[in-house]
Structures are given as structure tokens and as C-alpha cells.
Amino acid sequence: MEVVASPRSAEDTVSSGALLQIDELRTHFFTHDGVVRAVDGVTLHIQPGETLGLVGESGCGKSVTAHSILRLLPLKSSRITEGAIRFRRRAGDQVDLAQVDPRGPLIRDIRGDEIAMIFQEPMTSLSPVHTIGAQLAEVAQIHQGATRRDAYQRAEEMLSRVGIANPRQRLDEYPHQFSGGMRQRAMIAMALMCNPRLLIADEPTTALDVTVQAQILELLKELQSQFGMAILMITHNLGVIAEMAHRVAVMYMGKVVEMADSATIFDEPMHPYTVGLLRSMPQLGKDVKARLVAIPGSVPDPFSIPPGCSFYPRCPAPKKPTCQGPDSVPLTEARPRHWVRCTLYQ
């Protein structure tokens, strides 16, 4: 059964008028070895036209959060156990994506149309047996009811917009005939075929050299200004976040541990994990022979996450008894619009 959520008041939401509002989202994977709490109480919001950066180590729950939004999780082994994912559609109504049927018509209408996604690896995301033109045109045919001719014209226009030369010729080529940067551009063109309200970019610059990476980021900023869309930028590359994001949410073991605007995160980080991430980055003007500072320890076993603060075993900051309390450390507003999940600021 598909449920459309009724609009909430400003008192019920972190940010009134948000395009996407996620509240206490929990997505668990059920395996023979136990339950993996991949997303464990995530709360965040994205405003129209804003870029939110989602950062953290591999396995922290970034991609699972994105797949939960679009309901692209494996049905047999995973389930959204709690929380809400409220998305405001073009018509103005608000739908709770956590409650919709993942195979139903409502989510199919939203995927690729109002919410689009650039997947992490374009070579495995694009079909190797269909031409680039057929894959792009299919989006317009399904979501906009376009004729084959109009859909191909739209596909040619989008390939041109993302900077692919000879777009008419490229429509009849296959993904293996494209370079890595061109495949990534084709994925962006496919995601933007229907002018989405929200674009989820999951590691959009992975495996690209720095020159192509800079071109892709500049392209995303240009297209965002043209289409007025919001972007959820998922990456572990803090340089990409500094270039793109208005606000940043830092994740660790399925939880958001810090959230603030981009300048505040880079200039005044508060959570010890965020501090560790920033200290591990090479910086211009520093001694190139000096070793980077690594975060001590390793990510805990996902089947046995410690109670209280999951970062406790690796944390270099002064400890408090509540760090290992029976309950999870809450996310609190330590400063105006600066949220942190740490006992040092409670």
C-alpha cells in the first residue's frame, strides 16, 4: 500500500519548506551472521537548489542512505525499520518514500524523473548491450511520454550540454566505445533528462583523473544553476566537498556525527572524527615529507557496534562516562546551525 504523507508544520521539521526531509532513518540488513545497522538514525534535510555533501569512510552508510531514498535496496535482505523520508514533489504534495511500495507505480514515477541518481561506477551502471542513445531516450519515453524521435532529440541535446563532441554520432555508440570521463558525462546526461528536482551523485568523480574530475564538478555546478536542482553529493573526497557543497553532513557507522555549513566544517570542526578526517588530508604549503596523521584504530565490526558512541574506541579526545552509556549519544545543536553527536558538547 502506498502512503502519501500529509504536510507537516514548521514545528515538526528541522527545516520548513525542505525539498527532502529525512527523520531518524534506520535501514538494516538481515544476514545469517546477524543484523547490520547500515543506517542507524540518520536525520538530515536538503533545501531546493542546495548542495549537501555526505562524507565519511567506506562502509559508513552513505550509499545505503541514497539507495533508501530511491528504494533501491535488495528486498530479501534489507528493510527500512524506522523513520521517514519526506519528499516534496513538483505538484506540491509531500510523499513519505519510506512508506511507498518499492515496486509500485508511485516510486517508479519519482525515480529518474523527480529524483535522479548518478551511480558510483558508470561502466557497470550502463547497459553494455544497448546504445547510449537508446538508454537516454528510454528515460524521456517512460517519464514524459515522448515519441522516439523527440526522445532521441532530447538525448542528443543533453549529450551536447554535458560536453560530449559529435553527440549525434555518439548516440549510436555503446558504453565500451566511451572513455571513463565520457561515460560519466553520459550518466549525468541520463540523470538530467527529465530536469529532476533532486540529483543524488554517488561518488561522481571516482576513478577519474584530476583534470576530468575538475571538468565534471564544474559541469555539475553549471547544470545546477541552469536547472535549479538540489544535489546530494556522496563522496569520501573532502576536496570535492569543499568545491561543491553548501552544507556538509559527516557520517560514521550509520549515524550523522556532525552537520554544518561547508565553511564551518572546514574551519571549525567539532567532532573528533571530523577533526581526524581533515587532519588526514594533504595541505598546500605544508612539508611534503611529513607523514599525514591517520585516525587510530579501525572501523568496528558492523555486527557488534559498541554502545554509546561508536567512535569511542578510536577517539583521541577526553572520555566521559556517558561515551559508553547504554543509549546512543544524541545529535545536538552545539552552536547555531552546527549539529554534533559528541558528549564534549552536551
Short mmCIF file of C-alpha atoms in Angstrom, two decimals:
data_model
loop_
_atom_site.label_atom_id
_atom_site.label_comp_id
_atom_site.label_asym_id
_atom_site.label_seq_id
_atom_site.Cartn_x
_atom_site.Cartn_y
_atom_site.Cartn_z
CA MET A 1 0.00 0.00 0.00
CA GLU A 2 1.36 3.41 -0.96
CA VAL A 3 1.03 6.21 1.56
CA VAL A 4 1.23 9.93 0.80
CA ALA A 5 2.23 11.87 3.90
CA SER A 6 0.29 14.95 4.88
CA PRO A 7 2.24 18.24 5.00
CA ARG A 8 3.93 18.91 8.36
CA SER A 9 4.13 22.19 10.21
CA ALA A 10 7.38 24.07 10.71
CA GLU A 11 7.47 22.82 14.31
CA ASP A 12 7.57 19.21 13.14
CA THR A 13 10.51 19.57 10.77
CA VAL A 14 14.13 20.61 11.09
CA SER A 15 13.74 22.99 8.17
CA SER A 16 10.45 24.35 6.92
CA GLY A 17 10.00 24.07 3.16
CA ALA A 18 12.72 21.44 2.72
CA LEU A 19 12.73 19.54 -0.56
CA LEU A 20 13.84 16.35 1.22
CA GLN A 21 13.48 15.70 4.94
CA ILE A 22 14.90 12.51 6.47
CA ASP A 23 13.94 11.81 10.09
CA GLU A 24 15.54 9.07 12.23
CA LEU A 25 16.00 6.76 9.25
CA ARG A 26 17.07 3.19 10.06
CA THR A 27 17.90 0.75 7.30
CA HIS A 28 19.01 -2.70 8.44
CA PHE A 29 20.39 -5.71 6.57
CA PHE A 30 19.40 -9.13 7.88
CA THR A 31 22.06 -11.80 7.27
CA HIS A 32 22.84 -15.29 8.58
CA ASP A 33 25.55 -13.77 10.80
CA GLY A 34 23.30 -11.11 12.33
CA VAL A 35 21.81 -7.70 11.70
CA VAL A 36 23.87 -4.92 10.11
CA ARG A 37 22.56 -1.48 11.10
CA ALA A 38 23.87 0.20 7.94
CA VAL A 39 21.82 3.38 8.53
CA ASP A 40 21.05 3.87 12.20
CA GLY A 41 19.07 7.03 12.94
CA VAL A 42 20.02 9.48 10.17
CA THR A 43 18.32 12.88 10.26
CA LEU A 44 19.07 15.49 7.60
CA HIS A 45 17.34 17.81 5.14
CA ILE A 46 18.04 19.37 1.74
CA GLN A 47 16.62 22.69 0.60
CA PRO A 48 15.65 23.40 -3.04
CA GLY A 49 18.71 24.38 -5.09
CA GLU A 50 21.15 23.40 -2.31
CA THR A 51 24.12 21.02 -2.42
CA LEU A 52 24.51 18.82 0.66
CA GLY A 53 27.75 16.88 0.97
CA LEU A 54 27.61 13.46 2.67
CA VAL A 55 31.09 12.30 3.69
CA GLY A 56 32.71 9.54 5.69
CA GLU A 57 34.84 6.41 5.42
CA SER A 58 33.82 3.50 3.21
CA GLY A 59 31.07 1.46 4.85
CA CYS A 60 29.68 4.33 6.96
CA GLY A 61 26.23 4.19 5.28
CA LYS A 62 26.41 6.96 2.67
CA SER A 63 25.33 4.90 -0.34
CA VAL A 64 22.75 2.94 1.66
CA THR A 65 21.16 6.27 2.66
CA ALA A 66 20.93 7.22 -1.03
CA HIS A 67 19.53 3.83 -2.02
CA SER A 68 16.98 4.09 0.79
CA ILE A 69 15.73 7.39 -0.65
CA LEU A 70 15.08 5.78 -4.04
CA ARG A 71 14.03 2.42 -2.53
CA LEU A 72 16.71 0.57 -4.46
CA LEU A 73 17.58 -1.81 -1.61
CA PRO A 74 17.59 -5.61 -2.01
CA LEU A 75 14.09 -6.66 -0.94
CA LYS A 76 15.00 -10.03 0.59
CA SER A 77 17.85 -8.97 2.88
CA SER A 78 17.14 -5.34 3.81
CA ARG A 79 14.35 -3.27 5.31
CA ILE A 80 13.67 0.28 6.45
CA THR A 81 12.75 -0.45 10.05
CA GLU A 82 12.06 3.11 11.26
CA GLY A 83 11.98 6.71 10.15
CA ALA A 84 10.57 8.88 7.40
CA ILE A 85 11.88 10.16 4.04
CA ARG A 86 9.60 13.06 3.12
CA PHE A 87 9.99 14.40 -0.41
CA ARG A 88 8.10 17.40 -1.77
CA ARG A 89 7.01 16.74 -5.35
CA ARG A 90 6.58 19.22 -8.22
CA ALA A 91 2.84 19.37 -7.61
CA GLY A 92 3.47 20.49 -4.02
CA ASP A 93 2.29 17.34 -2.24
CA GLN A 94 4.63 15.56 0.15
CA VAL A 95 5.24 11.82 -0.01
CA ASP A 96 6.95 9.61 2.58
CA LEU A 97 9.23 7.46 0.45
CA ALA A 98 9.91 5.14 3.39
CA GLN A 99 6.27 4.01 3.23
CA VAL A 100 5.80 3.54 -0.52
CA ASP A 101 5.86 0.19 -2.28
CA PRO A 102 9.44 -0.17 -3.69
CA ARG A 103 7.95 -1.87 -6.77
CA GLY A 104 4.86 0.30 -7.06
CA PRO A 105 3.93 2.94 -9.66
CA LEU A 106 4.48 5.91 -7.34
CA ILE A 107 8.19 5.29 -6.74
CA ARG A 108 8.63 4.40 -10.43
CA ASP A 109 7.19 7.80 -11.34
CA ILE A 110 9.64 9.54 -8.99
CA ARG A 111 12.80 7.60 -9.87
CA GLY A 112 14.59 9.10 -12.84
CA ASP A 113 12.06 11.91 -13.10
CA GLU A 114 11.88 13.99 -9.91
CA ILE A 115 14.82 12.26 -8.19
CA ALA A 116 17.71 11.09 -10.38
CA MET A 117 20.95 9.36 -9.43
CA ILE A 118 24.46 9.23 -10.83
CA PHE A 119 25.71 5.82 -9.77
CA GLN A 120 29.20 5.15 -8.49
CA GLU A 121 30.59 3.17 -11.44
CA PRO A 122 29.27 4.15 -14.89
CA MET A 123 30.73 1.11 -16.66
CA THR A 124 28.59 -1.26 -14.58
CA SER A 125 25.58 1.11 -14.41
CA LEU A 126 25.19 1.49 -18.18
CA SER A 127 23.88 -1.46 -20.18
CA PRO A 128 26.68 -2.86 -22.38
CA VAL A 129 24.22 -4.23 -24.99
CA HIS A 130 22.24 -1.03 -25.64
CA THR A 131 23.45 2.14 -27.33
CA ILE A 132 23.92 5.32 -25.33
CA GLY A 133 21.09 6.94 -27.30
CA ALA A 134 18.64 4.12 -26.53
CA GLN A 135 19.40 4.31 -22.80
CA LEU A 136 18.97 8.09 -22.64
CA ALA A 137 15.86 8.15 -24.85
CA GLU A 138 14.17 5.49 -22.72
CA VAL A 139 14.10 7.90 -19.76
CA ALA A 140 12.14 10.54 -21.70
CA GLN A 141 9.83 7.93 -23.22
CA ILE A 142 8.92 6.40 -19.86
CA HIS A 143 8.59 9.53 -17.72
CA GLN A 144 7.49 12.16 -20.22
CA GLY A 145 5.66 10.04 -22.78
CA ALA A 146 7.90 11.39 -25.55
CA THR A 147 7.91 9.87 -29.01
CA ARG A 148 11.01 8.01 -30.13
CA ARG A 149 12.06 10.90 -32.36
CA ASP A 150 11.56 13.55 -29.66
CA ALA A 151 13.32 11.37 -27.07
CA TYR A 152 16.39 10.99 -29.30
CA GLN A 153 16.45 14.73 -29.99
CA ARG A 154 16.36 15.35 -26.25
CA ALA A 155 19.15 12.78 -25.73
CA GLU A 156 21.30 14.48 -28.37
CA GLU A 157 20.73 17.86 -26.73
CA MET A 158 21.71 16.52 -23.29
CA LEU A 159 24.90 14.89 -24.59
CA SER A 160 25.82 18.24 -26.13
CA ARG A 161 25.07 20.03 -22.83
CA VAL A 162 27.39 17.76 -20.87
CA GLY A 163 30.23 18.49 -23.29
CA ILE A 164 30.34 15.37 -25.48
CA ALA A 165 31.51 16.20 -29.01
CA ASN A 166 29.59 14.90 -32.04
CA PRO A 167 26.52 13.98 -29.96
CA ARG A 168 24.50 12.69 -32.93
CA GLN A 169 27.21 10.18 -33.78
CA ARG A 170 27.69 9.21 -30.12
CA LEU A 171 24.01 8.30 -29.74
CA ASP A 172 24.62 5.15 -31.81
CA GLU A 173 27.72 4.06 -29.89
CA TYR A 174 27.96 1.64 -26.96
CA PRO A 175 29.42 2.32 -23.49
CA HIS A 176 32.64 0.41 -24.25
CA GLN A 177 33.34 2.94 -27.02
CA PHE A 178 33.34 5.79 -24.49
CA SER A 179 36.25 6.75 -22.23
CA GLY A 180 35.76 6.85 -18.45
CA GLY A 181 35.11 10.58 -18.42
CA MET A 182 32.67 10.32 -21.34
CA ARG A 183 30.75 7.50 -19.62
CA GLN A 184 30.46 9.65 -16.52
CA ARG A 185 29.15 12.53 -18.65
CA ALA A 186 26.66 10.16 -20.29
CA MET A 187 25.44 9.11 -16.83
CA ILE A 188 24.97 12.77 -15.90
CA ALA A 189 23.07 13.38 -19.15
CA MET A 190 20.79 10.42 -18.38
CA ALA A 191 20.15 11.69 -14.85
CA LEU A 192 19.21 15.15 -16.15
CA MET A 193 16.94 14.02 -19.00
CA CYS A 194 13.79 14.97 -17.03
CA ASN A 195 15.10 18.03 -15.14
CA PRO A 196 15.00 16.37 -11.69
CA ARG A 197 14.31 18.35 -8.53
CA LEU A 198 16.95 16.31 -6.65
CA LEU A 199 20.13 14.78 -8.07
CA ILE A 200 21.92 12.14 -5.99
CA ALA A 201 25.57 11.98 -7.07
CA ASP A 202 27.22 8.88 -5.58
CA GLU A 203 30.98 9.29 -6.00
CA PRO A 204 30.56 11.04 -9.38
CA THR A 205 34.31 11.52 -9.86
CA THR A 206 35.55 8.06 -8.82
CA ALA A 207 38.40 6.67 -10.95
CA LEU A 208 38.69 9.89 -12.96
CA ASP A 209 41.93 11.81 -13.28
CA VAL A 210 42.08 15.24 -11.67
CA THR A 211 41.58 17.15 -14.93
CA VAL A 212 38.40 15.26 -15.85
CA GLN A 213 37.28 15.43 -12.21
CA ALA A 214 37.50 19.23 -12.26
CA GLN A 215 35.54 19.31 -15.52
CA ILE A 216 32.77 17.08 -14.09
CA LEU A 217 32.44 19.22 -10.94
CA GLU A 218 32.30 22.42 -12.98
CA LEU A 219 29.69 20.79 -15.22
CA LEU A 220 27.53 19.82 -12.23
CA LYS A 221 27.65 23.38 -10.85
CA GLU A 222 26.74 24.83 -14.24
CA LEU A 223 23.85 22.41 -14.74
CA GLN A 224 22.62 23.04 -11.19
CA SER A 225 22.39 26.76 -11.91
CA GLN A 226 20.55 26.05 -15.17
CA PHE A 227 18.02 23.58 -13.79
CA GLY A 228 17.76 24.87 -10.19
CA MET A 229 18.03 21.35 -8.78
CA ALA A 230 19.28 20.26 -5.36
CA ILE A 231 22.26 17.89 -5.17
CA LEU A 232 23.10 15.23 -2.59
CA MET A 233 26.85 14.78 -3.14
CA ILE A 234 28.14 11.50 -1.68
CA THR A 235 31.91 11.15 -1.53
CA HIS A 236 34.88 10.44 0.69
CA ASN A 237 36.87 13.13 -1.12
CA LEU A 238 36.85 16.24 1.05
CA GLY A 239 38.33 18.29 -1.79
CA VAL A 240 35.19 17.63 -3.84
CA ILE A 241 33.04 18.67 -0.88
CA ALA A 242 34.98 21.93 -0.44
CA GLU A 243 34.38 22.69 -4.12
CA MET A 244 30.68 21.78 -4.30
CA ALA A 245 28.79 21.69 -1.02
CA HIS A 246 26.85 24.43 0.78
CA ARG A 247 26.38 22.22 3.85
CA VAL A 248 28.14 19.04 4.98
CA ALA A 249 26.93 16.00 6.94
CA VAL A 250 29.66 13.70 8.28
CA MET A 251 28.65 10.04 8.78
CA TYR A 252 30.23 7.33 10.92
CA MET A 253 28.85 3.80 11.41
CA GLY A 254 25.39 4.62 10.11
CA LYS A 255 24.94 7.91 12.00
CA VAL A 256 25.41 11.59 11.22
CA VAL A 257 28.04 12.72 13.73
CA GLU A 258 28.36 16.35 12.60
CA MET A 259 26.46 18.70 10.32
CA ALA A 260 27.03 22.36 9.48
CA ASP A 261 27.71 24.66 6.55
CA SER A 262 30.80 23.84 4.50
CA ALA A 263 32.96 26.72 5.74
CA THR A 264 32.27 25.86 9.39
CA ILE A 265 33.11 22.17 8.92
CA PHE A 266 36.48 23.01 7.36
CA ASP A 267 37.36 25.93 9.64
CA GLU A 268 35.85 24.89 12.98
CA PRO A 269 35.22 21.12 13.11
CA MET A 270 33.92 19.91 16.47
CA HIS A 271 33.56 16.13 16.39
CA PRO A 272 36.87 14.26 16.89
CA TYR A 273 36.12 12.10 13.84
CA THR A 274 35.70 15.16 11.59
CA VAL A 275 38.92 16.61 13.00
CA GLY A 276 40.68 13.33 12.18
CA LEU A 277 39.36 13.31 8.61
CA LEU A 278 40.56 16.87 8.00
CA ARG A 279 43.98 16.23 9.54
CA SER A 280 44.49 13.24 7.24
CA MET A 281 44.22 15.49 4.15
CA PRO A 282 47.39 16.79 2.47
CA GLN A 283 47.52 20.58 2.60
CA LEU A 284 49.16 23.14 0.34
CA GLY A 285 52.20 24.80 1.82
CA LYS A 286 52.88 22.01 4.33
CA ASP A 287 56.07 19.97 4.44
CA VAL A 288 55.57 17.30 1.76
CA LYS A 289 57.96 14.95 3.56
CA ALA A 290 55.89 14.93 6.75
CA ARG A 291 53.59 11.93 7.24
CA LEU A 292 49.86 12.51 7.23
CA VAL A 293 48.08 11.99 10.54
CA ALA A 294 45.96 8.82 10.42
CA ILE A 295 42.89 8.14 12.56
CA PRO A 296 43.98 5.45 15.07
CA GLY A 297 42.37 2.03 15.13
CA SER A 298 39.94 0.61 12.57
CA VAL A 299 36.23 0.68 11.84
CA PRO A 300 34.38 -1.60 14.32
CA ASP A 301 32.72 -4.86 13.30
CA PRO A 302 29.27 -3.93 11.90
CA PHE A 303 27.73 -6.87 13.77
CA SER A 304 28.96 -5.60 17.15
CA ILE A 305 28.99 -1.81 17.19
CA PRO A 306 29.89 -0.59 20.72
CA PRO A 307 27.09 1.05 22.76
CA GLY A 308 27.03 4.79 23.27
CA CYS A 309 29.49 6.49 20.91
CA SER A 310 30.57 4.13 18.11
CA PHE A 311 33.74 6.21 17.63
CA TYR A 312 34.78 5.70 21.28
CA PRO A 313 37.47 3.00 20.66
CA ARG A 314 39.28 5.28 18.17
CA CYS A 315 38.61 8.66 19.78
CA PRO A 316 41.66 10.66 20.98
CA ALA A 317 39.52 13.23 22.84
CA PRO A 318 38.98 13.21 26.63
CA LYS A 319 36.48 10.50 27.61
CA LYS A 320 33.32 10.80 29.71
CA PRO A 321 31.25 8.03 31.35
CA THR A 322 28.36 8.82 29.01
CA CYS A 323 30.55 7.98 25.99
CA GLN A 324 29.90 4.30 26.70
CA GLY A 325 26.39 4.67 28.07
CA PRO A 326 23.63 2.25 27.15
CA ASP A 327 21.97 4.81 24.87
CA SER A 328 23.28 6.34 21.68
CA VAL A 329 24.80 9.82 22.01
CA PRO A 330 22.19 12.26 20.63
CA LEU A 331 22.80 14.77 17.84
CA THR A 332 22.64 18.20 19.49
CA GLU A 333 22.93 21.78 18.25
CA ALA A 334 26.20 22.84 19.92
CA ARG A 335 26.23 26.17 18.06
CA PRO A 336 23.63 27.84 15.85
CA ARG A 337 23.12 25.54 12.83
CA HIS A 338 26.07 23.38 13.90
CA TRP A 339 24.99 19.91 14.98
CA VAL A 340 27.35 17.41 16.60
CA ARG A 341 26.99 13.95 18.17
CA CYS A 342 29.56 14.08 20.98
CA THR A 343 29.48 14.21 24.78
CA LEU A 344 32.08 17.00 24.79
CA TYR A 345 29.37 19.46 23.76
CA GLN A 346 26.41 18.26 25.82
#
